[in-house]
Amino acid sequence: IGSFVLWRAAKSATSGVPGRFQAAVEMLVEMVDSQAKGIVHNAQSRKLVAPLALTVFVWIILMNSMDFLPVDLLPKVGEALGIHYLRVVPTADLSVTMGLSLSVLLICLFYNVKIKGFGGWVHELFSAPFGDKVFLYPVNFLMQMIEFVAKTVSHGMRLFGNMYAGELIFMLIALMGGAFAMSGTGIALFLGHIIAGTVWAIFHILIVALQAFVFMMLTLVYLGQAHDAH
């Protein structure tokens, strides 16, 4: 809902000198809008798809950014509240990323039926990609099912894999400092902890934004494919 409001506010802002925050929001909205126009050619669909893409991008980049918090900060708070297991980075949990990708799949199915009609979509399931021949119907249907499953699984696994690996690296770097505390001769580990932590945090800023952008672009691509006839 917040992204839809943000979208409308940025689109309706036509007067006055924008401040830094408004300029940043407008740049973000225009970036998503231009990507949506290039992929989803149905103007009516873009009224929902473009704000949806903005929601996906902002939501994922905020969840990814949880990785920049100290690794033991929220778990310590959780323990004080009686919570003994806490996944700090939501996108490092496969159930979250697969839930997002399944939501995209359901929206794709909705647009397949809306744009092509239920009968047209069912016919496409049996006639694409190898042609409208009766003896090819089983093969075509199997290939369509494999495509839907593969796109959904890869969509969720890509985000999960990158964020989970990044979280593990942050934890391993944090353990370097802990190892120094347990060793009188481990000054190199202490220095490595500082240098590696700084370098990885800077590099991870790119990963956080890139993975949000990739997930958003794949969402637009899959929704665009739902509008196109094979």
Tab-separated table of C-alpha atoms in Angstrom:
chain	number	residue	atom	x	y	z
A	1	ILE	CA	0.000	0.000	0.000
A	2	GLY	CA	2.847	2.365	0.877
A	3	SER	CA	4.485	1.844	-2.517
A	4	PHE	CA	1.198	2.531	-4.313
A	5	VAL	CA	0.866	5.782	-2.358
A	6	LEU	CA	4.499	6.611	-3.120
A	7	TRP	CA	3.881	5.917	-6.796
A	8	ARG	CA	0.828	8.182	-6.977
A	9	ALA	CA	2.527	10.953	-5.010
A	10	ALA	CA	5.575	10.942	-7.280
A	11	LYS	CA	3.412	10.890	-10.401
A	12	SER	CA	1.255	13.785	-9.212
A	13	ALA	CA	4.095	16.026	-8.033
A	14	THR	CA	4.293	18.637	-10.815
A	15	SER	CA	5.072	21.930	-9.065
A	16	GLY	CA	7.674	23.361	-6.735
A	17	VAL	CA	11.348	22.559	-6.325
A	18	PRO	CA	11.728	18.969	-5.096
A	19	GLY	CA	13.756	18.273	-2.006
A	20	ARG	CA	16.357	15.520	-1.825
A	21	PHE	CA	13.919	12.895	-0.583
A	22	GLN	CA	11.298	13.760	-3.203
A	23	ALA	CA	13.951	13.771	-5.934
A	24	ALA	CA	15.168	10.338	-4.817
A	25	VAL	CA	11.622	8.966	-4.775
A	26	GLU	CA	10.904	10.402	-8.226
A	27	MET	CA	14.118	8.893	-9.620
A	28	LEU	CA	13.170	5.506	-8.189
A	29	VAL	CA	9.629	5.687	-9.538
A	30	GLU	CA	10.794	6.798	-12.991
A	31	MET	CA	13.362	3.987	-13.085
A	32	VAL	CA	10.738	1.356	-12.308
A	33	ASP	CA	8.217	2.978	-14.665
A	34	SER	CA	10.648	2.972	-17.589
A	35	GLN	CA	11.512	-0.685	-16.998
A	36	ALA	CA	7.809	-1.582	-16.813
A	37	LYS	CA	7.041	0.274	-20.062
A	38	GLY	CA	9.790	-1.583	-21.878
A	39	ILE	CA	8.584	-5.022	-20.750
A	40	VAL	CA	4.808	-4.837	-20.139
A	41	HIS	CA	3.244	-3.138	-23.161
A	42	ASN	CA	-0.332	-3.179	-21.868
A	43	ALA	CA	-0.928	0.302	-20.417
A	44	GLN	CA	-3.904	-0.852	-18.340
A	45	SER	CA	-1.898	-3.660	-16.756
A	46	ARG	CA	0.962	-1.307	-15.937
A	47	LYS	CA	-1.311	0.604	-13.545
A	48	LEU	CA	-0.983	-2.409	-11.227
A	49	VAL	CA	2.244	-4.019	-12.433
A	50	ALA	CA	4.493	-0.936	-12.143
A	51	PRO	CA	3.584	-0.119	-8.497
A	52	LEU	CA	3.845	-3.851	-7.766
A	53	ALA	CA	7.397	-3.868	-9.154
A	54	LEU	CA	8.215	-0.827	-7.013
A	55	THR	CA	6.809	-2.633	-3.958
A	56	VAL	CA	8.950	-5.699	-4.695
A	57	PHE	CA	12.103	-3.607	-5.148
A	58	VAL	CA	11.673	-1.470	-2.010
A	59	TRP	CA	10.525	-4.367	0.162
A	60	ILE	CA	13.388	-6.667	-0.831
A	61	ILE	CA	16.078	-3.995	-0.545
A	62	LEU	CA	14.862	-3.191	2.991
A	63	MET	CA	14.832	-6.873	3.975
A	64	ASN	CA	18.290	-7.379	2.428
A	65	SER	CA	19.629	-4.355	4.318
A	66	MET	CA	18.974	-6.130	7.616
A	67	ASP	CA	22.283	-7.855	6.853
A	68	PHE	CA	24.133	-4.641	7.775
A	69	LEU	CA	23.073	-4.851	11.423
A	70	PRO	CA	25.612	-6.380	13.842
A	71	VAL	CA	25.172	-10.143	13.628
A	72	ASP	CA	24.464	-10.584	17.351
A	73	LEU	CA	22.370	-7.446	17.979
A	74	LEU	CA	18.851	-8.684	17.247
A	75	PRO	CA	19.496	-12.240	18.521
A	76	LYS	CA	20.538	-10.741	21.881
A	77	VAL	CA	17.374	-8.651	21.948
A	78	GLY	CA	15.373	-11.748	21.046
A	79	GLU	CA	16.929	-13.756	23.857
A	80	ALA	CA	16.007	-11.013	26.322
A	81	LEU	CA	12.414	-11.322	25.108
A	82	GLY	CA	12.422	-15.114	25.320
A	83	ILE	CA	12.949	-15.704	21.580
A	84	HIS	CA	15.710	-18.272	21.183
A	85	TYR	CA	15.703	-18.530	17.392
A	86	LEU	CA	15.697	-15.466	15.165
A	87	ARG	CA	16.405	-15.162	11.459
A	88	VAL	CA	17.615	-11.571	11.171
A	89	VAL	CA	17.695	-11.358	7.367
A	90	PRO	CA	14.258	-12.396	6.029
A	91	THR	CA	15.538	-13.044	2.500
A	92	ALA	CA	18.112	-15.494	3.887
A	93	ASP	CA	15.144	-17.725	4.761
A	94	LEU	CA	13.993	-19.910	1.867
A	95	SER	CA	10.357	-19.800	2.982
A	96	VAL	CA	10.300	-16.005	2.496
A	97	THR	CA	11.899	-15.950	-0.954
A	98	MET	CA	9.823	-18.886	-2.200
A	99	GLY	CA	6.706	-17.188	-0.833
A	100	LEU	CA	7.570	-14.104	-2.884
A	101	SER	CA	8.204	-16.137	-6.032
A	102	LEU	CA	4.966	-18.100	-5.567
A	103	SER	CA	3.100	-14.793	-5.272
A	104	VAL	CA	4.612	-13.711	-8.592
A	105	LEU	CA	3.545	-17.048	-10.109
A	106	LEU	CA	-0.061	-16.533	-8.983
A	107	ILE	CA	-0.108	-13.032	-10.467
A	108	CYS	CA	1.300	-14.424	-13.731
A	109	LEU	CA	-1.465	-17.039	-13.836
A	110	PHE	CA	-4.022	-14.295	-13.195
A	111	TYR	CA	-2.775	-12.225	-16.136
A	112	ASN	CA	-2.561	-15.291	-18.389
A	113	VAL	CA	-6.273	-15.865	-17.831
A	114	LYS	CA	-7.211	-12.165	-17.904
A	115	ILE	CA	-5.375	-11.336	-21.144
A	116	LYS	CA	-5.871	-14.565	-23.113
A	117	GLY	CA	-9.087	-15.862	-21.573
A	118	PHE	CA	-9.270	-19.166	-19.744
A	119	GLY	CA	-9.853	-21.138	-22.951
A	120	GLY	CA	-7.060	-19.338	-24.792
A	121	TRP	CA	-4.607	-19.955	-21.987
A	122	VAL	CA	-5.496	-23.658	-21.725
A	123	HIS	CA	-5.073	-23.950	-25.488
A	124	GLU	CA	-1.647	-22.306	-25.197
A	125	LEU	CA	-0.654	-24.804	-22.501
A	126	PHE	CA	-1.196	-27.636	-24.970
A	127	SER	CA	-0.074	-25.946	-28.211
A	128	ALA	CA	3.156	-24.170	-27.205
A	129	PRO	CA	6.070	-24.338	-27.711
A	130	PHE	CA	6.203	-27.133	-30.321
A	131	GLY	CA	3.066	-26.428	-32.342
A	132	ASP	CA	-0.670	-27.066	-32.406
A	133	LYS	CA	-0.560	-30.794	-33.173
A	134	VAL	CA	-2.637	-33.240	-31.128
A	135	PHE	CA	0.185	-35.753	-30.751
A	136	LEU	CA	2.389	-32.956	-29.332
A	137	TYR	CA	-0.140	-31.896	-26.689
A	138	PRO	CA	1.338	-34.049	-23.860
A	139	VAL	CA	4.871	-32.854	-24.618
A	140	ASN	CA	3.789	-29.216	-24.817
A	141	PHE	CA	1.872	-29.433	-21.545
A	142	LEU	CA	4.810	-31.094	-19.784
A	143	MET	CA	7.203	-28.415	-21.053
A	144	GLN	CA	4.854	-25.648	-19.884
A	145	MET	CA	4.655	-27.164	-16.397
A	146	ILE	CA	8.436	-27.527	-16.246
A	147	GLU	CA	8.790	-23.883	-17.294
A	148	PHE	CA	6.423	-22.626	-14.586
A	149	VAL	CA	8.141	-24.698	-11.889
A	150	ALA	CA	11.668	-23.826	-13.045
A	151	LYS	CA	10.957	-20.094	-13.197
A	152	THR	CA	9.353	-20.071	-9.762
A	153	VAL	CA	12.052	-22.138	-8.042
A	154	SER	CA	14.959	-20.255	-9.647
A	155	HIS	CA	13.284	-16.917	-8.866
A	156	GLY	CA	13.170	-17.680	-5.147
A	157	MET	CA	16.405	-19.690	-4.901
A	158	ARG	CA	18.532	-16.983	-6.562
A	159	LEU	CA	17.651	-14.372	-3.945
A	160	PHE	CA	17.886	-16.852	-1.074
A	161	GLY	CA	21.258	-18.245	-2.166
A	162	ASN	CA	22.929	-14.861	-2.506
A	163	MET	CA	21.615	-13.472	0.792
A	164	TYR	CA	22.231	-16.685	2.761
A	165	ALA	CA	25.815	-16.857	1.521
A	166	GLY	CA	26.335	-13.187	2.369
A	167	GLU	CA	24.982	-13.738	5.887
A	168	LEU	CA	27.324	-16.694	6.431
A	169	ILE	CA	30.327	-14.644	5.301
A	170	PHE	CA	29.410	-11.863	7.734
A	171	MET	CA	29.243	-14.462	10.528
A	172	LEU	CA	32.604	-15.986	9.569
A	173	ILE	CA	34.197	-12.532	9.543
A	174	ALA	CA	32.683	-11.829	12.962
A	175	LEU	CA	34.183	-15.081	14.269
A	176	MET	CA	37.645	-13.824	13.280
A	177	GLY	CA	37.338	-11.163	15.979
A	178	GLY	CA	36.132	-13.781	18.445
A	179	ALA	CA	39.117	-15.975	17.637
A	180	PHE	CA	41.426	-13.058	18.423
A	181	ALA	CA	39.815	-12.679	21.836
A	182	MET	CA	40.679	-16.311	22.611
A	183	SER	CA	44.289	-16.075	21.414
A	184	GLY	CA	47.139	-13.894	22.637
A	185	THR	CA	48.961	-14.164	19.313
A	186	GLY	CA	45.999	-13.653	17.010
A	187	ILE	CA	46.549	-9.960	16.162
A	188	ALA	CA	46.403	-10.856	12.437
A	189	LEU	CA	42.882	-12.209	12.933
A	190	PHE	CA	41.852	-8.970	14.614
A	191	LEU	CA	43.194	-6.888	11.721
A	192	GLY	CA	41.671	-9.309	9.216
A	193	HIS	CA	38.335	-8.997	10.980
A	194	ILE	CA	38.368	-5.198	10.583
A	195	ILE	CA	39.620	-5.167	6.986
A	196	ALA	CA	37.504	-8.060	5.721
A	197	GLY	CA	34.404	-6.774	7.508
A	198	THR	CA	34.786	-3.315	5.987
A	199	VAL	CA	35.470	-4.595	2.463
A	200	TRP	CA	32.629	-7.111	2.554
A	201	ALA	CA	30.153	-4.555	3.944
A	202	ILE	CA	30.995	-2.131	1.111
A	203	PHE	CA	30.731	-4.889	-1.496
A	204	HIS	CA	27.514	-6.152	0.059
A	205	ILE	CA	25.832	-2.790	-0.540
A	206	LEU	CA	26.015	-3.621	-4.255
A	207	ILE	CA	24.696	-7.150	-3.657
A	208	VAL	CA	21.739	-5.885	-1.610
A	209	ALA	CA	20.653	-3.439	-4.322
A	210	LEU	CA	21.486	-5.781	-7.208
A	211	GLN	CA	19.474	-8.712	-5.864
A	212	ALA	CA	16.453	-6.475	-5.271
A	213	PHE	CA	16.767	-5.134	-8.818
A	214	VAL	CA	17.152	-8.619	-10.323
A	215	PHE	CA	14.102	-9.933	-8.471
A	216	MET	CA	12.079	-6.912	-9.620
A	217	MET	CA	13.209	-7.289	-13.247
A	218	LEU	CA	12.402	-11.003	-13.305
A	219	THR	CA	8.966	-10.193	-11.876
A	220	LEU	CA	8.382	-7.742	-14.742
A	221	VAL	CA	9.711	-10.222	-17.318
A	222	TYR	CA	7.457	-13.045	-16.103
A	223	LEU	CA	4.421	-10.729	-16.031
A	224	GLY	CA	5.317	-9.486	-19.502
A	225	GLN	CA	5.488	-13.061	-20.759
A	226	ALA	CA	2.015	-13.668	-19.313
A	227	HIS	CA	0.722	-10.918	-21.649
A	228	ASP	CA	2.364	-12.347	-24.770
A	229	ALA	CA	0.976	-15.188	-26.847
A	230	HIS	CA	3.358	-17.961	-27.816
